[in-house]
Amino acid sequence: MGNGLIFPEGFIWGAATASYQVEGAWNEDGKGESIWDRFSHTPGKVKNNDTGDVAIDHYHRMQEDVALMGDLGLQAYRFSISWPRILPLGRGKVNQAGLDFYDRLVDSLLEKKIDPFVTLYHWDLPQALQDEGGWPVRSTAEAFVEYADVVSRYLGDRVRHWVTHNEPSVVANLGYLLELHAPGVHDDDLAAMRSAHHLLLAHGWAVPVIRSNSPGSEVGIVNNMSYTPTASPSRADRQAQLHGDSLWVRMYFDPLFGRGYPADRMLDLKEKGVFDICKNDLILPGDMASIETPLDFIGLNYYSRNIIRSQAIPEAENLPVTLHPQPKETLNYTEMGWENYAPGLLQVLGRLHFEYQVPKIYITENGASYSTAPDANGRIADYERLRYLREHFRVAHEAIDLGVPLAGYFVWSLFDNFEWGEGYSQRFGIIWVDYETQERILKDSALWYKDVIARNGLVIADN
Ligand code: IFM
């Protein structure tokens, strides 16, 4: 016997992927080079020098993959469009074969009653635009609007949910500051600031264009957020927390919700001598108004808790007292080294709801990397992933009960795939992919998720 945790009627259950992580066909049918093609082809940039050249060959196996989505009963599929497949040079000449691929994908999904959630930018910038300066230059934002216009004109009659960017903070900070992602150029705080502004501007300019090409659809943006408590109540830890929060969270949410760029981040940049918001040629009149164009929803990517301890002060001196255990020893980690901490999801959803009064939220990514492989019978008993998802679903249900306007949930990821700098060493999928044969096998988590979708909720065992 069991009790149910049933979600509201109309709650959307989906799964997500992104173009470079699954498609392969990196130079086929007229596709242009992306910054991730260039980066992964540069030795030493990606673990094991893995590339997305073939990935999980989704470009050629799209029908088979959509059939699997249908078998799972997915109600929505979040995927991204490869910009250089549509505009090989970033702007100008359109590659019809690229548009045709997504046209077929959207129609195949709709035939199975799966709602396409389209992300326009999930990190595969055309290399040609990077060669002109990439996100630090304003013309990239202008090119993005052209791209958004082409795609939303073509698919706007059928796509009802649009996302402009996936995780702009990761694009700016990992790509232009920390060198961990493409384009991997060694840059600085100024490049990250300029990138952040142009990503947000591109978003703000694109929203009305998408709305006019796809009337009645919902348009939003996807941001990532971890739960980041301090290790102790010391001033040093609190300062470190605020610094991280300004760089990763408020830098994006504040301007989107009409509050401008965070004062502490602007002060930090001024003190470093890299950027002065009071005299700059970056933020032009009208930009901030464009960025705060009202949105239909926010997509939240939540994975983990990240306990903040200041690096500036040795632990022994960083008093008064540690609040949280130093995690690795006691708690539960995924293979990415990320803590499995479902209560943090409630904190983050609560923050979006109360601090930003977001009109609607979709969890656009949540999931876990575990490499559990097929056993002798071909079964994949990925209990840890199943448990991770179940804990997070419970918290999502609790959040809805508390009044958070959460309307859907997308598991990351539908398939094992190319995990950026980690290559194929990390497996997030609820569907296993054999990278040699491209065979797909449903993991136990996928079979369980099918049941969750069918009953619109969880069965909670009595004991
Ligand atoms: O694989 C990524 C995805 O592309 C963006 N969000 C985080 C995932 C896991 O690292």
CSV table of C-alpha atoms and ligand atoms in Angstrom, one decimal:
chain,number,residue,atom,x,y,z
A,1,MET,CA,0.0,0.0,0.0
A,2,GLY,CA,1.2,3.5,-0.6
A,3,ASN,CA,0.2,7.1,-0.5
A,4,GLY,CA,0.5,9.4,-3.5
A,5,LEU,CA,2.1,12.8,-3.9
A,6,ILE,CA,0.1,13.9,-6.9
A,7,PHE,CA,1.1,17.1,-8.8
A,8,PRO,CA,-1.4,19.7,-10.1
A,9,GLU,CA,-3.3,18.9,-13.2
A,10,GLY,CA,-1.4,20.2,-16.2
A,11,PHE,CA,2.0,19.9,-14.6
A,12,ILE,CA,4.5,19.2,-17.4
A,13,TRP,CA,6.9,16.3,-17.1
A,14,GLY,CA,9.8,16.4,-19.6
A,15,ALA,CA,13.4,15.8,-20.2
A,16,ALA,CA,16.2,17.9,-21.7
A,17,THR,CA,19.2,17.8,-23.9
A,18,ALA,CA,21.3,20.3,-25.9
A,19,SER,CA,22.5,20.4,-29.5
A,20,TYR,CA,26.2,20.1,-29.1
A,21,GLN,CA,25.9,17.4,-26.4
A,22,VAL,CA,23.8,15.0,-28.5
A,23,GLU,CA,23.6,15.8,-32.2
A,24,GLY,CA,27.0,14.9,-33.7
A,25,ALA,CA,27.1,15.6,-37.5
A,26,TRP,CA,29.3,18.5,-36.6
A,27,ASN,CA,30.2,19.3,-40.2
A,28,GLU,CA,27.3,17.8,-42.2
A,29,ASP,CA,24.6,19.3,-44.4
A,30,GLY,CA,26.1,22.8,-44.4
A,31,LYS,CA,26.5,23.3,-40.7
A,32,GLY,CA,29.2,25.9,-39.8
A,33,GLU,CA,31.9,25.5,-37.2
A,34,SER,CA,30.9,26.3,-33.6
A,35,ILE,CA,33.2,27.4,-30.7
A,36,TRP,CA,32.7,24.0,-29.2
A,37,ASP,CA,33.9,22.3,-32.4
A,38,ARG,CA,37.0,24.5,-32.3
A,39,PHE,CA,37.5,24.1,-28.5
A,40,SER,CA,37.1,20.3,-28.5
A,41,HIS,CA,39.4,19.9,-31.5
A,42,THR,CA,42.1,21.7,-29.6
A,43,PRO,CA,44.2,19.1,-27.7
A,44,GLY,CA,44.0,19.3,-24.0
A,45,LYS,CA,40.8,21.3,-23.7
A,46,VAL,CA,38.4,18.4,-23.0
A,47,LYS,CA,38.9,15.4,-20.9
A,48,ASN,CA,40.4,12.5,-23.0
A,49,ASN,CA,40.2,14.9,-25.9
A,50,ASP,CA,36.6,13.9,-26.5
A,51,THR,CA,34.6,15.8,-29.0
A,52,GLY,CA,31.0,16.2,-30.0
A,53,ASP,CA,31.8,15.2,-33.6
A,54,VAL,CA,29.5,12.2,-33.3
A,55,ALA,CA,28.1,12.5,-29.8
A,56,ILE,CA,25.1,10.3,-29.6
A,57,ASP,CA,24.4,10.7,-33.3
A,58,HIS,CA,21.0,12.2,-32.5
A,59,TYR,CA,21.1,14.1,-35.8
A,60,HIS,CA,20.8,10.8,-37.7
A,61,ARG,CA,18.7,8.9,-35.1
A,62,MET,CA,16.2,11.6,-34.3
A,63,GLN,CA,13.2,9.4,-35.2
A,64,GLU,CA,14.3,6.5,-33.1
A,65,ASP,CA,15.0,8.9,-30.2
A,66,VAL,CA,11.6,10.6,-30.5
A,67,ALA,CA,10.0,7.1,-30.4
A,68,LEU,CA,11.8,6.4,-27.1
A,69,MET,CA,10.4,9.7,-25.7
A,70,GLY,CA,6.9,8.5,-26.8
A,71,ASP,CA,7.5,5.2,-25.0
A,72,LEU,CA,8.3,7.0,-21.8
A,73,GLY,CA,5.2,9.2,-22.1
A,74,LEU,CA,7.2,12.4,-22.0
A,75,GLN,CA,4.9,15.4,-22.2
A,76,ALA,CA,7.6,17.8,-23.2
A,77,TYR,CA,11.1,17.7,-24.6
A,78,ARG,CA,13.6,20.6,-24.1
A,79,PHE,CA,16.3,20.7,-26.8
A,80,SER,CA,18.4,23.4,-28.2
A,81,ILE,CA,19.1,24.6,-31.7
A,82,SER,CA,22.5,24.7,-33.1
A,83,TRP,CA,23.0,28.3,-34.3
A,84,PRO,CA,25.7,27.4,-36.8
A,85,ARG,CA,23.4,24.7,-38.3
A,86,ILE,CA,21.0,27.5,-39.2
A,87,LEU,CA,23.4,30.4,-39.9
A,88,PRO,CA,26.8,28.8,-40.6
A,89,LEU,CA,28.5,32.2,-40.3
A,90,GLY,CA,26.3,33.4,-37.5
A,91,ARG,CA,24.3,35.8,-39.6
A,92,GLY,CA,23.4,36.3,-43.3
A,93,LYS,CA,22.9,33.2,-45.4
A,94,VAL,CA,20.5,30.7,-43.9
A,95,ASN,CA,21.2,26.9,-44.2
A,96,GLN,CA,17.9,25.4,-45.2
A,97,ALA,CA,19.0,21.9,-44.3
A,98,GLY,CA,19.5,23.0,-40.7
A,99,LEU,CA,16.0,24.4,-40.5
A,100,ASP,CA,14.6,21.3,-42.1
A,101,PHE,CA,16.2,19.1,-39.3
A,102,TYR,CA,14.5,21.0,-36.5
A,103,ASP,CA,11.3,21.3,-38.6
A,104,ARG,CA,11.2,17.4,-38.7
A,105,LEU,CA,12.0,17.2,-35.0
A,106,VAL,CA,9.2,19.5,-34.0
A,107,ASP,CA,6.7,17.7,-36.2
A,108,SER,CA,7.8,14.3,-34.9
A,109,LEU,CA,7.4,15.5,-31.3
A,110,LEU,CA,4.0,17.0,-32.0
A,111,GLU,CA,2.8,13.7,-33.6
A,112,LYS,CA,3.5,12.1,-30.3
A,113,LYS,CA,1.9,14.9,-28.4
A,114,ILE,CA,5.3,16.0,-26.9
A,115,ASP,CA,5.5,19.7,-26.4
A,116,PRO,CA,8.8,21.1,-27.8
A,117,PHE,CA,10.6,23.5,-25.5
A,118,VAL,CA,13.2,25.2,-27.7
A,119,THR,CA,16.4,26.8,-26.3
A,120,LEU,CA,18.0,29.1,-28.8
A,121,TYR,CA,21.4,29.3,-27.3
A,122,HIS,CA,22.9,26.4,-25.4
A,123,TRP,CA,26.6,27.5,-25.9
A,124,ASP,CA,27.5,26.5,-29.5
A,125,LEU,CA,28.2,30.0,-30.8
A,126,PRO,CA,29.2,30.1,-34.5
A,127,GLN,CA,33.0,30.3,-34.6
A,128,ALA,CA,32.7,33.1,-37.2
A,129,LEU,CA,31.2,35.3,-34.5
A,130,GLN,CA,33.8,34.4,-32.0
A,131,ASP,CA,36.4,35.4,-34.6
A,132,GLU,CA,34.8,38.9,-34.6
A,133,GLY,CA,35.0,39.0,-30.8
A,134,GLY,CA,32.3,36.7,-29.5
A,135,TRP,CA,30.0,37.7,-26.6
A,136,PRO,CA,32.2,40.6,-25.4
A,137,VAL,CA,31.2,42.5,-28.5
A,138,ARG,CA,27.8,44.1,-29.2
A,139,SER,CA,27.5,42.8,-32.7
A,140,THR,CA,27.1,39.3,-31.4
A,141,ALA,CA,23.9,40.4,-29.6
A,142,GLU,CA,22.6,41.9,-32.9
A,143,ALA,CA,23.4,38.6,-34.7
A,144,PHE,CA,21.5,36.7,-32.1
A,145,VAL,CA,18.4,38.6,-32.8
A,146,GLU,CA,18.7,37.8,-36.5
A,147,TYR,CA,19.1,34.1,-35.6
A,148,ALA,CA,16.1,34.2,-33.2
A,149,ASP,CA,14.0,35.8,-35.9
A,150,VAL,CA,14.9,33.2,-38.5
A,151,VAL,CA,14.2,30.3,-36.2
A,152,SER,CA,11.0,31.7,-34.6
A,153,ARG,CA,9.6,32.6,-38.0
A,154,TYR,CA,10.1,29.0,-39.2
A,155,LEU,CA,8.9,27.1,-36.1
A,156,GLY,CA,6.8,29.8,-34.4
A,157,ASP,CA,3.5,28.3,-35.6
A,158,ARG,CA,4.2,25.1,-33.7
A,159,VAL,CA,6.6,25.8,-30.8
A,160,ARG,CA,4.7,27.2,-27.8
A,161,HIS,CA,7.7,27.5,-25.4
A,162,TRP,CA,10.9,29.4,-26.1
A,163,VAL,CA,14.1,29.9,-24.1
A,164,THR,CA,16.6,32.5,-25.3
A,165,HIS,CA,19.7,31.4,-23.4
A,166,ASN,CA,20.7,28.5,-21.2
A,167,GLU,CA,22.8,29.6,-18.2
A,168,PRO,CA,24.3,32.9,-19.4
A,169,SER,CA,26.4,33.0,-16.2
A,170,VAL,CA,28.2,29.9,-17.3
A,171,VAL,CA,28.7,31.3,-20.8
A,172,ALA,CA,30.3,34.5,-19.4
A,173,ASN,CA,32.2,33.1,-16.4
A,174,LEU,CA,33.4,29.7,-17.7
A,175,GLY,CA,33.9,30.8,-21.3
A,176,TYR,CA,35.4,34.3,-20.8
A,177,LEU,CA,36.8,34.4,-17.3
A,178,LEU,CA,37.8,30.9,-16.0
A,179,GLU,CA,38.8,29.4,-19.4
A,180,LEU,CA,37.0,26.1,-18.6
A,181,HIS,CA,34.6,26.3,-21.5
A,182,ALA,CA,34.7,27.4,-25.1
A,183,PRO,CA,35.9,29.7,-26.4
A,184,GLY,CA,38.5,29.2,-23.7
A,185,VAL,CA,40.3,32.4,-24.4
A,186,HIS,CA,42.2,33.7,-21.5
A,187,ASP,CA,40.2,36.8,-20.6
A,188,ASP,CA,39.3,38.8,-17.6
A,189,ASP,CA,36.6,40.3,-15.5
A,190,LEU,CA,36.0,42.9,-18.2
A,191,ALA,CA,35.3,40.3,-20.9
A,192,ALA,CA,33.0,38.5,-18.5
A,193,MET,CA,31.1,41.7,-17.7
A,194,ARG,CA,30.8,42.6,-21.4
A,195,SER,CA,29.7,39.1,-22.2
A,196,ALA,CA,27.1,39.1,-19.5
A,197,HIS,CA,25.7,42.4,-20.7
A,198,HIS,CA,25.5,41.3,-24.4
A,199,LEU,CA,24.0,38.0,-23.5
A,200,LEU,CA,21.3,39.8,-21.5
A,201,LEU,CA,20.8,42.4,-24.2
A,202,ALA,CA,20.5,39.7,-26.9
A,203,HIS,CA,17.9,38.1,-24.7
A,204,GLY,CA,15.9,41.3,-24.2
A,205,TRP,CA,16.0,42.2,-27.9
A,206,ALA,CA,15.0,38.8,-29.0
A,207,VAL,CA,11.9,38.4,-26.7
A,208,PRO,CA,9.6,40.8,-28.7
A,209,VAL,CA,10.8,39.3,-32.0
A,210,ILE,CA,10.0,35.8,-30.8
A,211,ARG,CA,6.6,37.0,-29.5
A,212,SER,CA,5.7,38.6,-32.8
A,213,ASN,CA,6.7,35.5,-34.8
A,214,SER,CA,5.1,33.0,-32.4
A,215,PRO,CA,2.0,34.7,-31.0
A,216,GLY,CA,0.6,33.2,-27.8
A,217,SER,CA,3.7,31.3,-27.0
A,218,GLU,CA,5.6,31.6,-23.7
A,219,VAL,CA,9.1,33.1,-23.7
A,220,GLY,CA,11.7,32.8,-20.9
A,221,ILE,CA,15.3,32.4,-20.0
A,222,VAL,CA,17.1,29.6,-18.2
A,223,ASN,CA,19.4,30.4,-15.3
A,224,ASN,CA,21.3,28.0,-13.0
A,225,MET,CA,21.3,28.4,-9.3
A,226,SER,CA,22.8,26.4,-6.5
A,227,TYR,CA,21.9,26.7,-2.8
A,228,THR,CA,24.9,28.4,-1.3
A,229,PRO,CA,24.9,28.7,2.5
A,230,THR,CA,28.0,29.8,4.3
A,231,ALA,CA,30.2,27.3,6.2
A,232,SER,CA,30.1,29.6,9.2
A,233,PRO,CA,28.6,32.9,10.2
A,234,SER,CA,32.0,34.6,10.0
A,235,ARG,CA,32.3,37.9,8.1
A,236,ALA,CA,34.8,36.3,5.7
A,237,ASP,CA,32.5,33.5,4.7
A,238,ARG,CA,29.6,35.9,4.3
A,239,GLN,CA,31.6,38.1,2.0
A,240,ALA,CA,32.7,35.1,-0.1
A,241,GLN,CA,29.0,34.1,-0.4
A,242,LEU,CA,28.0,37.6,-1.4
A,243,HIS,CA,30.7,37.8,-4.0
A,244,GLY,CA,29.7,34.5,-5.6
A,245,ASP,CA,26.1,35.4,-5.5
A,246,SER,CA,26.7,38.7,-7.2
A,247,LEU,CA,28.8,37.0,-9.9
A,248,TRP,CA,26.6,34.0,-10.6
A,249,VAL,CA,23.0,34.9,-9.6
A,250,ARG,CA,22.2,38.6,-9.1
A,251,MET,CA,24.3,39.7,-12.1
A,252,TYR,CA,21.6,38.0,-14.2
A,253,PHE,CA,18.4,37.9,-12.1
A,254,ASP,CA,18.6,41.5,-11.0
A,255,PRO,CA,18.7,43.2,-14.4
A,256,LEU,CA,16.1,40.8,-15.8
A,257,PHE,CA,13.7,41.9,-13.0
A,258,GLY,CA,14.4,45.6,-13.3
A,259,ARG,CA,17.0,46.1,-10.6
A,260,GLY,CA,20.0,46.9,-12.7
A,261,TYR,CA,23.4,45.3,-12.1
A,262,PRO,CA,24.3,44.5,-8.5
A,263,ALA,CA,26.0,47.4,-6.8
A,264,ASP,CA,28.5,45.1,-5.0
A,265,ARG,CA,29.7,43.5,-8.3
A,266,MET,CA,29.9,47.0,-9.9
A,267,LEU,CA,32.0,48.2,-7.0
A,268,ASP,CA,34.2,45.2,-7.2
A,269,LEU,CA,34.9,45.8,-10.9
A,270,LYS,CA,35.5,49.5,-10.2
A,271,GLU,CA,38.0,48.7,-7.4
A,272,LYS,CA,39.8,46.3,-9.7
A,273,GLY,CA,40.0,49.1,-12.2
A,274,VAL,CA,38.4,47.1,-15.0
A,275,PHE,CA,35.0,48.6,-15.4
A,276,ASP,CA,33.3,51.8,-14.1
A,277,ILE,CA,29.5,51.7,-14.6
A,278,CYS,CA,29.4,55.5,-14.2
A,279,LYS,CA,31.6,56.1,-17.3
A,280,ASN,CA,31.4,53.2,-19.7
A,281,ASP,CA,30.7,52.6,-23.4
A,282,LEU,CA,29.1,49.2,-22.7
A,283,ILE,CA,25.7,50.0,-21.3
A,284,LEU,CA,23.9,52.3,-23.8
A,285,PRO,CA,20.7,54.2,-23.3
A,286,GLY,CA,17.8,51.9,-23.5
A,287,ASP,CA,19.7,48.7,-22.9
A,288,MET,CA,18.5,48.1,-19.3
A,289,ALA,CA,14.9,48.7,-20.4
A,290,SER,CA,15.3,46.0,-23.1
A,291,ILE,CA,16.8,43.6,-20.7
A,292,GLU,CA,13.9,43.9,-18.2
A,293,THR,CA,11.3,43.1,-20.8
A,294,PRO,CA,8.7,41.0,-18.8
A,295,LEU,CA,9.0,37.3,-19.2
A,296,ASP,CA,6.5,34.5,-19.2
A,297,PHE,CA,8.7,32.2,-17.1
A,298,ILE,CA,12.1,31.5,-15.6
A,299,GLY,CA,13.7,28.2,-16.2
A,300,LEU,CA,15.7,27.0,-13.2
A,301,ASN,CA,18.6,24.6,-13.5
A,302,TYR,CA,19.2,23.2,-10.0
A,303,TYR,CA,21.7,20.5,-9.1
A,304,SER,CA,23.3,21.0,-5.8
A,305,ARG,CA,24.3,22.8,-2.6
A,306,ASN,CA,27.6,24.5,-2.5
A,307,ILE,CA,28.8,25.4,1.0
A,308,ILE,CA,30.8,28.6,0.8
A,309,ARG,CA,33.9,29.0,2.9
A,310,SER,CA,36.2,31.9,2.3
A,311,GLN,CA,39.5,31.0,0.6
A,312,ALA,CA,41.0,34.3,1.9
A,313,ILE,CA,41.4,33.2,5.5
A,314,PRO,CA,42.8,29.9,6.8
A,315,GLU,CA,40.0,27.7,8.2
A,316,ALA,CA,41.3,27.8,11.7
A,317,GLU,CA,41.1,31.6,11.8
A,318,ASN,CA,37.8,31.8,10.1
A,319,LEU,CA,35.8,31.8,13.2
A,320,PRO,CA,33.4,31.8,15.0
A,321,VAL,CA,32.0,28.4,14.2
A,322,THR,CA,31.3,26.0,11.4
A,323,LEU,CA,27.6,25.6,10.7
A,324,HIS,CA,27.7,22.9,8.1
A,325,PRO,CA,29.9,19.8,8.2
A,326,GLN,CA,32.6,19.9,5.6
A,327,PRO,CA,30.6,17.9,3.2
A,328,LYS,CA,32.7,15.3,1.3
A,329,GLU,CA,33.2,13.0,4.3
A,330,THR,CA,29.6,12.6,5.5
A,331,LEU,CA,27.3,13.3,2.7
A,332,ASN,CA,26.2,12.0,-0.6
A,333,TYR,CA,27.9,13.1,-3.8
A,334,THR,CA,27.2,12.4,-7.5
A,335,GLU,CA,30.1,11.5,-9.7
A,336,MET,CA,30.5,15.2,-10.8
A,337,GLY,CA,31.4,15.8,-7.1
A,338,TRP,CA,28.2,17.7,-6.6
A,339,GLU,CA,26.3,17.2,-3.4
A,340,ASN,CA,22.9,15.5,-3.6
A,341,TYR,CA,21.0,18.0,-1.5
A,342,ALA,CA,17.3,18.2,-2.4
A,343,PRO,CA,16.3,20.7,0.4
A,344,GLY,CA,18.4,23.3,-1.4
A,345,LEU,CA,15.9,23.2,-4.3
A,346,LEU,CA,13.2,24.5,-1.9
A,347,GLN,CA,15.5,27.3,-0.8
A,348,VAL,CA,16.2,28.3,-4.4
A,349,LEU,CA,12.6,28.1,-5.6
A,350,GLY,CA,11.6,30.1,-2.5
A,351,ARG,CA,14.1,32.8,-3.4
A,352,LEU,CA,12.8,33.0,-7.0
A,353,HIS,CA,9.3,33.2,-5.7
A,354,PHE,CA,9.7,35.7,-2.8
A,355,GLU,CA,12.7,37.7,-3.9
A,356,TYR,CA,12.0,38.0,-7.6
A,357,GLN,CA,8.3,37.2,-7.8
A,358,VAL,CA,8.8,35.2,-10.9
A,359,PRO,CA,5.5,34.7,-12.6
A,360,LYS,CA,6.0,31.0,-13.5
A,361,ILE,CA,8.9,28.6,-13.0
A,362,TYR,CA,9.9,25.5,-14.9
A,363,ILE,CA,12.7,23.4,-13.5
A,364,THR,CA,14.5,23.1,-16.8
A,365,GLU,CA,17.3,20.9,-15.6
A,366,ASN,CA,17.8,18.6,-12.6
A,367,GLY,CA,19.6,15.3,-12.5
A,368,ALA,CA,22.7,13.4,-11.5
A,369,SER,CA,25.8,11.9,-13.0
A,370,TYR,CA,26.3,8.2,-12.1
A,371,SER,CA,28.0,5.8,-14.4
A,372,THR,CA,26.0,2.6,-13.5
A,373,ALA,CA,26.4,0.3,-16.4
A,374,PRO,CA,24.3,-2.6,-17.8
A,375,ASP,CA,24.5,-5.8,-15.7
A,376,ALA,CA,24.9,-9.2,-17.2
A,377,ASN,CA,21.2,-9.1,-18.1
A,378,GLY,CA,21.4,-5.7,-19.7
A,379,ARG,CA,19.6,-4.1,-16.8
A,380,ILE,CA,20.8,-0.7,-15.5
A,381,ALA,CA,20.0,-0.5,-11.8
A,382,ASP,CA,20.8,3.2,-11.4
A,383,TYR,CA,19.3,3.4,-7.9
A,384,GLU,CA,21.3,6.5,-6.9
A,385,ARG,CA,19.9,8.5,-9.8
A,386,LEU,CA,16.4,7.3,-9.1
A,387,ARG,CA,16.7,8.3,-5.4
A,388,TYR,CA,18.2,11.7,-6.4
A,389,LEU,CA,15.2,12.4,-8.6
A,390,ARG,CA,12.7,11.1,-6.2
A,391,GLU,CA,14.0,13.4,-3.4
A,392,HIS,CA,13.9,16.4,-5.7
A,393,PHE,CA,10.4,15.6,-7.0
A,394,ARG,CA,9.2,15.5,-3.4
A,395,VAL,CA,10.7,18.9,-2.7
A,396,ALA,CA,9.1,20.3,-5.9
A,397,HIS,CA,5.8,19.0,-4.7
A,398,GLU,CA,6.3,20.7,-1.3
A,399,ALA,CA,7.2,24.0,-3.1
A,400,ILE,CA,4.0,23.9,-5.0
A,401,ASP,CA,2.1,23.3,-1.8
A,402,LEU,CA,3.8,26.4,-0.4
A,403,GLY,CA,2.6,28.5,-3.3
A,404,VAL,CA,5.6,28.5,-5.7
A,405,PRO,CA,4.3,28.8,-9.3
A,406,LEU,CA,6.2,25.7,-10.5
A,407,ALA,CA,4.6,24.4,-13.7
A,408,GLY,CA,6.9,21.7,-15.0
A,409,TYR,CA,10.0,19.6,-14.5
A,410,PHE,CA,12.7,18.5,-17.0
A,411,VAL,CA,15.1,15.8,-16.1
A,412,TRP,CA,18.7,16.4,-17.1
A,413,SER,CA,19.3,14.5,-19.2
A,414,LEU,CA,17.2,12.3,-21.4
A,415,PHE,CA,20.4,10.6,-22.7
A,416,ASP,CA,23.9,10.1,-21.6
A,417,ASN,CA,25.8,12.6,-23.7
A,418,PHE,CA,28.9,14.9,-24.1
A,419,GLU,CA,29.4,16.6,-20.7
A,420,TRP,CA,31.4,19.7,-21.9
A,421,GLY,CA,34.9,19.8,-20.4
A,422,GLU,CA,34.3,16.3,-18.9
A,423,GLY,CA,33.7,14.8,-22.3
A,424,TYR,CA,31.9,11.4,-22.1
A,425,SER,CA,33.3,10.6,-18.6
A,426,GLN,CA,30.1,11.7,-16.9
A,427,ARG,CA,26.7,10.1,-17.5
A,428,PHE,CA,23.6,12.1,-16.7
A,429,GLY,CA,21.1,10.2,-18.8
A,430,ILE,CA,18.1,8.3,-17.7
A,431,ILE,CA,18.7,6.5,-21.0
A,432,TRP,CA,22.1,4.7,-21.4
A,433,VAL,CA,24.0,5.2,-24.6
A,434,ASP,CA,26.7,2.8,-25.7
A,435,TYR,CA,29.1,5.2,-27.5
A,436,GLU,CA,30.5,2.4,-29.6
A,437,THR,CA,27.3,1.0,-31.0
A,438,GLN,CA,25.0,3.9,-30.2
A,439,GLU,CA,22.6,1.5,-28.7
A,440,ARG,CA,20.1,3.1,-26.2
A,441,ILE,CA,18.9,1.3,-23.1
A,442,LEU,CA,16.4,2.6,-20.6
A,443,LYS,CA,17.8,2.7,-17.2
A,444,ASP,CA,15.7,1.9,-14.1
A,445,SER,CA,15.3,5.6,-13.5
A,446,ALA,CA,13.7,6.0,-16.9
A,447,LEU,CA,11.3,3.2,-16.2
A,448,TRP,CA,10.4,4.7,-12.9
A,449,TYR,CA,10.1,8.1,-14.4
A,450,LYS,CA,7.6,6.7,-17.0
A,451,ASP,CA,5.5,5.6,-14.0
A,452,VAL,CA,5.8,9.0,-12.3
A,453,ILE,CA,4.6,10.7,-15.5
A,454,ALA,CA,1.7,8.2,-16.0
A,455,ARG,CA,0.4,8.9,-12.5
A,456,ASN,CA,1.4,12.5,-12.4
A,457,GLY,CA,3.2,12.0,-9.2
A,458,LEU,CA,5.0,9.7,-6.8
A,459,VAL,CA,4.0,6.7,-4.8
A,460,ILE,CA,5.3,7.1,-1.3
A,461,ALA,CA,5.7,3.7,0.3
A,462,ASP,CA,4.2,3.5,3.8
A,463,ASN,CA,7.5,2.3,5.2
B,1,IFM,O1,25.3,19.2,-19.1
B,1,IFM,C1,25.0,20.5,-18.5
B,1,IFM,C2,24.1,21.3,-19.3
B,1,IFM,O2,24.5,21.5,-20.6
B,1,IFM,C3,23.9,22.6,-18.6
B,1,IFM,N1,23.6,22.5,-17.2
B,1,IFM,C4,24.4,21.6,-16.4
B,1,IFM,C5,24.5,20.3,-17.1
B,1,IFM,C6,25.3,19.3,-16.2
B,1,IFM,O3,26.6,19.9,-16.1
